[in-house]
XYZ file of C-alpha atoms in Angstrom:
462
model
C -15.913 6.153 33.396
C -17.296 3.857 36.084
C -18.111 5.591 39.357
C -15.606 5.215 42.148
C -16.465 3.103 45.152
C -15.254 2.981 48.715
C -15.539 0.261 51.325
C -16.816 1.122 54.795
C -16.451 -1.122 57.850
C -19.812 -1.892 59.435
C -18.153 -2.273 62.841
C -15.914 0.798 63.202
C -16.886 2.935 60.199
C -13.389 3.195 58.717
C -13.157 3.864 54.955
C -10.801 2.077 52.549
C -10.333 2.347 48.798
C -10.316 -1.423 48.245
C -11.916 -4.461 49.807
C -10.237 -6.411 52.587
C -11.393 -9.608 54.226
C -10.238 -8.166 57.552
C -10.762 -4.540 58.519
C -7.333 -2.831 58.793
C -8.476 -0.695 61.761
C -10.645 -2.829 64.068
C -9.563 -6.297 62.883
C -13.108 -7.644 62.326
C -13.661 -10.062 59.459
C -16.139 -9.630 56.575
C -17.417 -6.230 57.741
C -16.433 -4.074 54.727
C -19.418 -2.938 52.656
C -19.223 -1.308 49.237
C -20.670 2.181 48.765
C -20.386 4.967 46.196
C -17.608 7.457 46.814
C -18.778 11.097 46.849
C -17.376 13.050 43.895
C -17.726 16.641 42.733
C -18.005 17.183 38.967
C -16.228 19.974 37.093
C -17.584 21.985 34.181
C -16.137 19.478 31.708
C -18.043 16.648 33.343
C -14.908 15.091 34.794
C -14.374 14.718 38.519
C -12.692 17.797 39.910
C -9.251 17.433 41.362
C -9.191 17.623 45.137
C -8.319 21.056 46.443
C -5.331 21.478 48.657
C -6.373 23.161 51.825
C -4.161 24.206 54.646
C -5.383 23.165 58.055
C -5.441 26.095 60.460
C -4.869 25.281 64.104
C -6.421 27.591 66.661
C -6.154 27.571 70.385
C -9.284 26.198 72.080
C -11.394 28.568 74.090
C -10.983 28.390 77.827
C -13.412 25.946 79.435
C -14.786 26.535 82.871
C -14.260 23.601 85.224
C -16.870 23.308 87.960
C -16.306 21.534 91.308
C -18.374 18.367 91.520
C -20.269 19.541 94.603
C -21.546 22.566 92.620
C -22.728 20.617 89.573
C -26.494 20.976 89.167
C -28.268 17.620 89.189
C -31.244 17.610 86.791
C -34.492 15.946 87.773
C -35.132 13.264 85.184
C -38.806 12.932 84.344
C -39.920 9.418 83.504
C -42.893 8.403 81.399
C -44.482 5.097 82.344
C -45.117 2.857 79.340
C -48.028 1.192 81.119
C -46.271 -2.184 80.774
C -44.608 -3.076 84.047
C -42.085 -5.540 82.639
C -40.828 -2.979 80.109
C -40.627 -0.278 82.792
C -38.645 -2.665 85.001
C -35.929 -3.077 82.352
C -35.773 0.682 81.714
C -35.436 1.431 85.413
C -38.922 2.875 85.937
C -40.016 4.087 82.508
C -38.872 6.144 79.544
C -36.794 9.213 80.449
C -37.735 12.427 78.657
C -35.059 13.434 76.169
C -33.559 9.938 76.001
C -33.037 7.646 73.023
C -33.647 3.899 73.403
C -32.467 1.297 70.895
C -34.521 -1.934 70.781
C -33.213 -4.843 68.719
C -34.127 -8.471 68.154
C -34.573 -11.240 65.625
C -37.132 -10.773 62.824
C -40.628 -11.713 63.942
C -39.754 -11.796 67.643
C -42.375 -9.126 68.479
C -40.570 -5.758 68.520
C -43.227 -3.890 66.536
C -45.992 -5.620 68.483
C -44.518 -4.523 71.814
C -44.010 -0.919 70.726
C -47.531 -0.674 69.318
C -48.936 -1.954 72.622
C -46.865 0.647 74.471
C -48.538 3.319 72.335
C -51.864 2.222 73.851
C -50.868 2.103 77.516
C -48.373 4.969 77.775
C -49.084 7.755 80.267
C -52.149 9.839 79.419
C -51.359 13.222 77.925
C -48.331 12.112 75.913
C -48.710 12.466 72.172
C -47.060 9.643 70.207
C -45.776 9.503 66.644
C -45.185 6.035 65.182
C -42.854 6.296 62.164
C -42.746 3.166 60.034
C -40.374 2.623 57.151
C -41.420 -0.989 56.652
C -45.236 -0.966 56.764
C -48.008 1.175 55.327
C -50.487 2.970 57.628
C -53.207 0.472 56.674
C -51.006 -2.449 57.718
C -50.290 -0.818 61.059
C -53.987 -0.063 61.537
C -54.844 -3.710 60.846
C -52.314 -4.930 63.425
C -53.435 -2.278 65.911
C -57.010 -3.578 65.625
C -55.854 -7.115 66.413
C -53.931 -5.862 69.451
C -56.761 -3.625 70.679
C -54.762 -0.412 70.185
C -57.108 2.558 69.711
C -55.441 5.675 71.079
C -56.527 9.064 69.750
C -53.130 10.508 70.780
C -51.312 8.124 68.416
C -50.358 9.302 64.915
C -48.956 7.080 62.157
C -46.369 8.252 59.635
C -45.050 6.090 56.783
C -41.852 7.917 55.834
C -38.176 7.057 55.407
C -36.636 10.502 54.814
C -35.288 11.865 58.093
C -35.521 15.435 56.767
C -39.296 14.974 56.483
C -39.702 13.030 59.727
C -38.191 15.718 61.997
C -40.563 18.514 60.818
C -43.480 16.104 61.254
C -42.460 15.590 64.893
C -42.811 19.330 65.506
C -46.068 19.521 63.555
C -47.691 16.771 65.651
C -46.245 17.995 68.947
C -45.097 14.445 69.703
C -43.479 13.718 73.054
C -42.729 10.051 72.272
C -41.507 8.953 68.839
C -41.075 5.379 67.614
C -38.765 4.782 64.633
C -39.326 1.374 63.015
C -36.620 0.827 61.896
C -33.384 2.841 61.728
C -32.062 0.718 58.833
C -34.860 2.007 56.561
C -34.362 5.717 57.338
C -32.104 7.795 55.101
C -30.848 11.343 54.640
C -31.278 12.577 51.051
C -28.181 14.755 51.437
C -25.965 11.674 51.876
C -24.978 9.793 48.723
C -25.505 6.217 49.925
C -28.377 3.773 50.198
C -30.456 3.251 53.380
C -28.975 0.836 55.895
C -25.350 1.613 55.140
C -22.974 2.689 57.883
C -22.988 6.312 56.769
C -26.781 6.556 56.590
C -27.365 4.851 59.939
C -24.865 7.142 61.681
C -26.179 10.292 60.008
C -29.882 9.645 60.602
C -29.326 8.456 64.169
C -27.274 11.574 64.910
C -30.072 13.837 63.703
C -32.709 11.978 65.725
C -30.552 12.022 68.868
C -29.914 15.757 68.461
C -33.666 16.325 68.135
C -34.353 14.293 71.285
C -31.744 16.101 73.382
C -32.680 19.572 72.111
C -36.462 19.365 72.537
C -36.714 16.792 75.354
C -38.453 14.206 73.152
C -38.261 10.499 73.939
C -37.333 8.419 70.897
C -37.440 4.627 70.685
C -35.479 3.237 67.734
C -35.881 -0.288 66.372
C -32.648 -1.832 65.105
C -32.194 -4.929 62.981
C -29.707 -7.650 63.898
C -27.221 -9.432 61.662
C -26.699 -13.180 61.322
C -24.502 -13.227 64.428
C -27.245 -11.659 66.581
C -25.486 -8.291 66.981
C -27.146 -5.001 66.073
C -26.692 -4.329 62.360
C -24.818 -1.176 61.428
C -21.922 0.644 63.071
C -20.992 -0.187 66.652
C -20.949 3.544 67.371
C -24.768 3.481 67.194
C -24.870 1.664 70.536
C -22.539 4.255 72.057
C -24.686 7.153 70.857
C -27.995 6.084 72.415
C -28.896 6.127 76.117
C -30.200 2.564 76.412
C -29.740 -0.609 74.373
C -32.363 -3.339 74.821
C -32.299 -6.843 73.351
C -35.556 -8.689 72.690
C -34.765 -12.404 72.968
C -36.675 -15.633 72.619
C -37.344 -18.590 70.387
C -40.114 -17.952 67.873
C -41.232 -21.548 68.386
C -41.865 -20.872 72.102
C -44.258 -18.459 73.727
C -41.819 -16.733 76.094
C -39.936 -13.531 75.263
C -37.294 -11.780 77.375
C -36.054 -8.183 77.234
C -32.549 -7.502 78.537
C -30.720 -4.194 78.896
C -27.182 -4.249 77.526
C -26.762 -0.553 78.328
C -28.823 1.880 80.389
C -27.630 5.332 81.423
C -30.639 5.863 83.686
C -30.991 2.489 85.384
C -29.600 -0.974 86.026
C -28.537 -3.361 83.281
C -29.285 -6.430 85.412
C -33.072 -6.440 85.134
C -35.072 -8.489 82.643
C -38.699 -8.398 81.519
C -40.586 -11.603 80.721
C -43.486 -11.719 78.258
C -45.755 -14.373 76.840
C -46.698 -14.218 73.155
C -50.450 -14.740 72.716
C -52.870 -14.348 69.814
C -53.758 -10.815 70.907
C -50.180 -9.654 71.507
C -47.613 -9.789 74.276
C -48.758 -10.394 77.832
C -46.671 -9.635 80.925
C -45.467 -12.575 83.011
C -45.182 -11.206 86.529
C -44.415 -14.616 88.077
C -42.511 -16.660 85.493
C -41.484 -19.370 87.987
C -45.040 -20.617 88.526
C -45.754 -20.566 84.791
C -42.585 -22.467 83.885
C -43.114 -25.168 86.508
C -46.851 -25.636 85.903
C -46.337 -28.278 83.193
C -43.597 -30.271 84.925
C -44.181 -34.017 85.112
C -43.478 -36.024 88.251
C -41.566 -39.314 88.539
C -39.779 -38.910 85.200
C -36.029 -39.365 84.961
C -33.836 -36.658 83.501
C -35.626 -33.665 85.033
C -34.405 -31.321 87.770
C -35.464 -27.851 88.935
C -33.038 -24.945 89.261
C -33.298 -21.400 90.588
C -31.376 -18.744 88.663
C -31.252 -14.999 89.243
C -31.917 -12.659 86.350
C -31.142 -9.166 87.584
C -32.817 -8.949 90.976
C -35.498 -11.528 90.097
C -35.199 -15.230 91.012
C -36.634 -17.554 88.362
C -37.194 -21.277 88.792
C -36.849 -23.297 85.607
C -36.763 -26.963 84.673
C -33.691 -28.573 83.132
C -34.362 -31.722 81.110
C -31.810 -34.276 79.941
C -32.075 -37.352 77.739
C -29.547 -40.036 76.834
C -29.910 -42.883 74.385
C -27.442 -45.458 73.040
C -25.797 -44.253 69.853
C -25.371 -46.263 66.668
C -22.658 -43.970 65.319
C -18.924 -43.886 66.148
C -19.241 -40.277 67.299
C -22.088 -39.728 69.796
C -24.333 -36.734 69.330
C -24.415 -33.779 71.737
C -27.207 -31.174 71.617
C -28.141 -28.379 74.005
C -30.944 -25.820 74.000
C -30.926 -22.971 76.506
C -27.530 -23.979 77.954
C -24.143 -23.336 76.407
C -22.908 -26.304 74.399
C -19.389 -25.958 75.825
C -20.811 -26.068 79.341
C -22.541 -29.350 78.510
C -19.280 -30.806 77.222
C -17.503 -29.712 80.407
C -20.107 -31.327 82.670
C -20.022 -34.595 80.720
C -16.227 -34.682 81.015
C -16.397 -34.127 84.793
C -19.058 -36.817 85.291
C -17.103 -39.337 83.200
C -13.787 -38.638 84.899
C -14.946 -38.323 88.521
C -17.929 -40.706 88.662
C -16.965 -43.150 85.911
C -20.277 -42.687 84.072
C -20.059 -43.713 80.408
C -21.575 -40.995 78.233
C -19.162 -41.787 75.380
C -21.573 -44.453 74.089
C -24.667 -42.266 74.489
C -26.306 -39.488 72.520
C -26.886 -36.657 75.023
C -29.564 -33.963 74.820
C -29.912 -31.143 77.363
C -32.647 -28.511 77.299
C -34.266 -25.800 79.410
C -38.056 -26.114 79.330
C -39.981 -23.088 78.101
C -37.348 -21.797 75.685
C -35.368 -19.858 78.307
C -31.611 -19.450 78.104
C -29.558 -19.931 81.277
C -26.056 -18.451 81.263
C -25.501 -18.658 85.011
C -23.036 -21.271 86.346
C -25.535 -21.989 89.139
C -27.340 -24.306 86.699
C -24.405 -26.757 86.728
C -25.622 -28.827 89.674
C -29.145 -29.247 88.303
C -27.784 -30.102 84.859
C -25.485 -32.731 86.344
C -28.353 -34.204 88.364
C -30.532 -34.402 85.259
C -27.722 -36.075 83.290
C -27.077 -38.656 86.026
C -30.808 -39.246 86.423
C -31.452 -39.985 82.756
C -28.397 -42.268 82.410
C -29.402 -44.377 85.416
C -33.133 -43.965 84.733
C -33.748 -42.810 88.314
C -36.112 -39.828 88.713
C -35.180 -36.819 90.828
C -37.647 -36.102 93.629
C -40.357 -33.672 92.557
C -39.849 -31.512 95.663
C -36.040 -31.291 95.200
C -34.268 -28.275 93.724
C -30.524 -27.762 93.303
C -28.267 -24.869 92.354
C -24.495 -24.483 92.402
C -21.425 -24.353 90.186
C -19.337 -27.457 89.449
C -15.575 -27.214 89.039
C -13.285 -29.405 86.962
C -12.249 -31.427 90.011
C -15.884 -32.216 90.715
C -16.293 -29.799 93.642
C -19.481 -27.749 94.080
C -18.802 -24.045 94.398
C -20.990 -21.417 96.057
C -22.983 -18.931 93.998
C -24.416 -15.522 94.842
C -27.943 -14.858 96.070
C -28.367 -18.075 98.048
C -30.964 -16.525 100.384
C -33.073 -15.200 97.513
C -32.970 -18.570 95.769
C -33.984 -20.447 98.920
C -36.873 -18.064 99.619
C -38.219 -18.432 96.061
C -37.851 -22.237 96.182
C -39.613 -22.377 99.522
C -42.440 -20.186 98.213
C -43.081 -22.584 95.335
C -43.294 -25.596 97.629
C -39.885 -27.287 97.327
C -39.079 -29.261 100.495
C -35.479 -30.300 99.759
C -32.912 -27.729 98.590
C -29.420 -28.840 97.572
C -26.822 -26.083 97.830
C -22.989 -25.970 97.868
C -21.447 -26.862 101.224
C -19.473 -23.599 101.377
C -22.708 -21.579 101.398
C -24.083 -23.195 104.562
C -22.403 -20.756 106.966
C -23.800 -17.731 105.105
C -27.487 -18.626 105.221
C -29.835 -15.941 106.496
C -33.073 -16.986 104.801
C -35.960 -18.622 106.631
C -35.535 -22.382 106.194
C -38.528 -23.486 108.270
C -40.254 -26.492 106.690
C -37.469 -27.233 104.217
C -34.402 -29.451 104.364
C -31.123 -27.879 103.274
C -28.782 -30.501 101.775
C -25.097 -29.488 101.609
C -23.237 -30.750 98.535
C -19.439 -30.973 98.603
C -18.832 -32.624 95.227
C -20.513 -34.564 92.433
C -20.204 -37.717 94.581
C -22.889 -36.293 96.895
C -25.234 -35.906 93.935
C -25.448 -39.699 93.647
C -26.973 -39.847 97.141
C -29.880 -37.648 95.999
C -30.993 -40.359 93.559
C -30.668 -43.276 95.989
């Protein structure tokens, strides 16, 4: 008789006896994965009939509530990774006894970053690097290319969690790297590695080990085709911090964002540059991004966005060309496609500019992704500039949100943006009119240009 199978939802972990296109519990589509159903065999070789057990309800033991002013506040001890940008995202370093989940696209540099951390981490901390994807010789070869030669670093090529945990005790490791959680399995669970059950079970054991012995564990997680962390969603709830490693593999810049952090802010980002010898910190990304900007070219405008508490100046580039097709082409890189469509509709309706006969391309130089609405004004300026073939002044920067009626709305952090723009040498700063009465930044040597609507943007190109 063929073995029985169950279907487990990769999003919520619910179990069904047959396959559904849509999970009956969480409503997600195409998340049910087939796995073998656990069975217990009888003496005759046939599956034993399930035993009827009576559930016994007992009263819970009395819990002792403690007033909040008497709750003891533990002193969290942080371990510096030696990489400032990574420490910034974590809130100052790795917390002892915490579990961090790092995810990203294949080949983005997750293993490279973690191997570099093993070199620069605080002296005295013993590190165990557990790899389920590479052999020790492969890791040694990559470590030589990255200049990693730490006598406190041990390499373990193992995928059985019941063998990994004793090895942690044997090596006396204080920091453990698991690369990756989808390759680790528990031999007591009847399912293949990477399934929902295995990921939950192995992660639970590792988290229990970290909390019990005060060990810091960094777990690498794969992502699915949609960019979300592969496996059950409960994995993100179990860990203390969830970090996303972003970037285009065709560009040199990489960004780490915190989607969850129990010991710090989730607004900070870390910027890295991918070089031949590994990842290098970018402490001042604004200067690096603007270093290759060309002057007197239409379709280019600078913008200042805020990522966490850090202002970053980037360049938005636009290009239009007459189309030969009935339906013009629209492409965006680094800016949401729907935002581009909205801006084109506003410019056509309010200013009468004809983009319906043009192919439109909008991009953020350097491979960055800007999700802030403050990039609207610079994007609109770049689109107007390329259509009329009039360059935007090299010393002009603009930031502000554009509404559907064409008005320019104020954004947060105006003073920080102006200070960063002034530091990089911009002489003319276009900001929303409503933000003029809230300025506190030093504006000496710069001209602040108030913008009421998209009609005022035309004056900047005159």
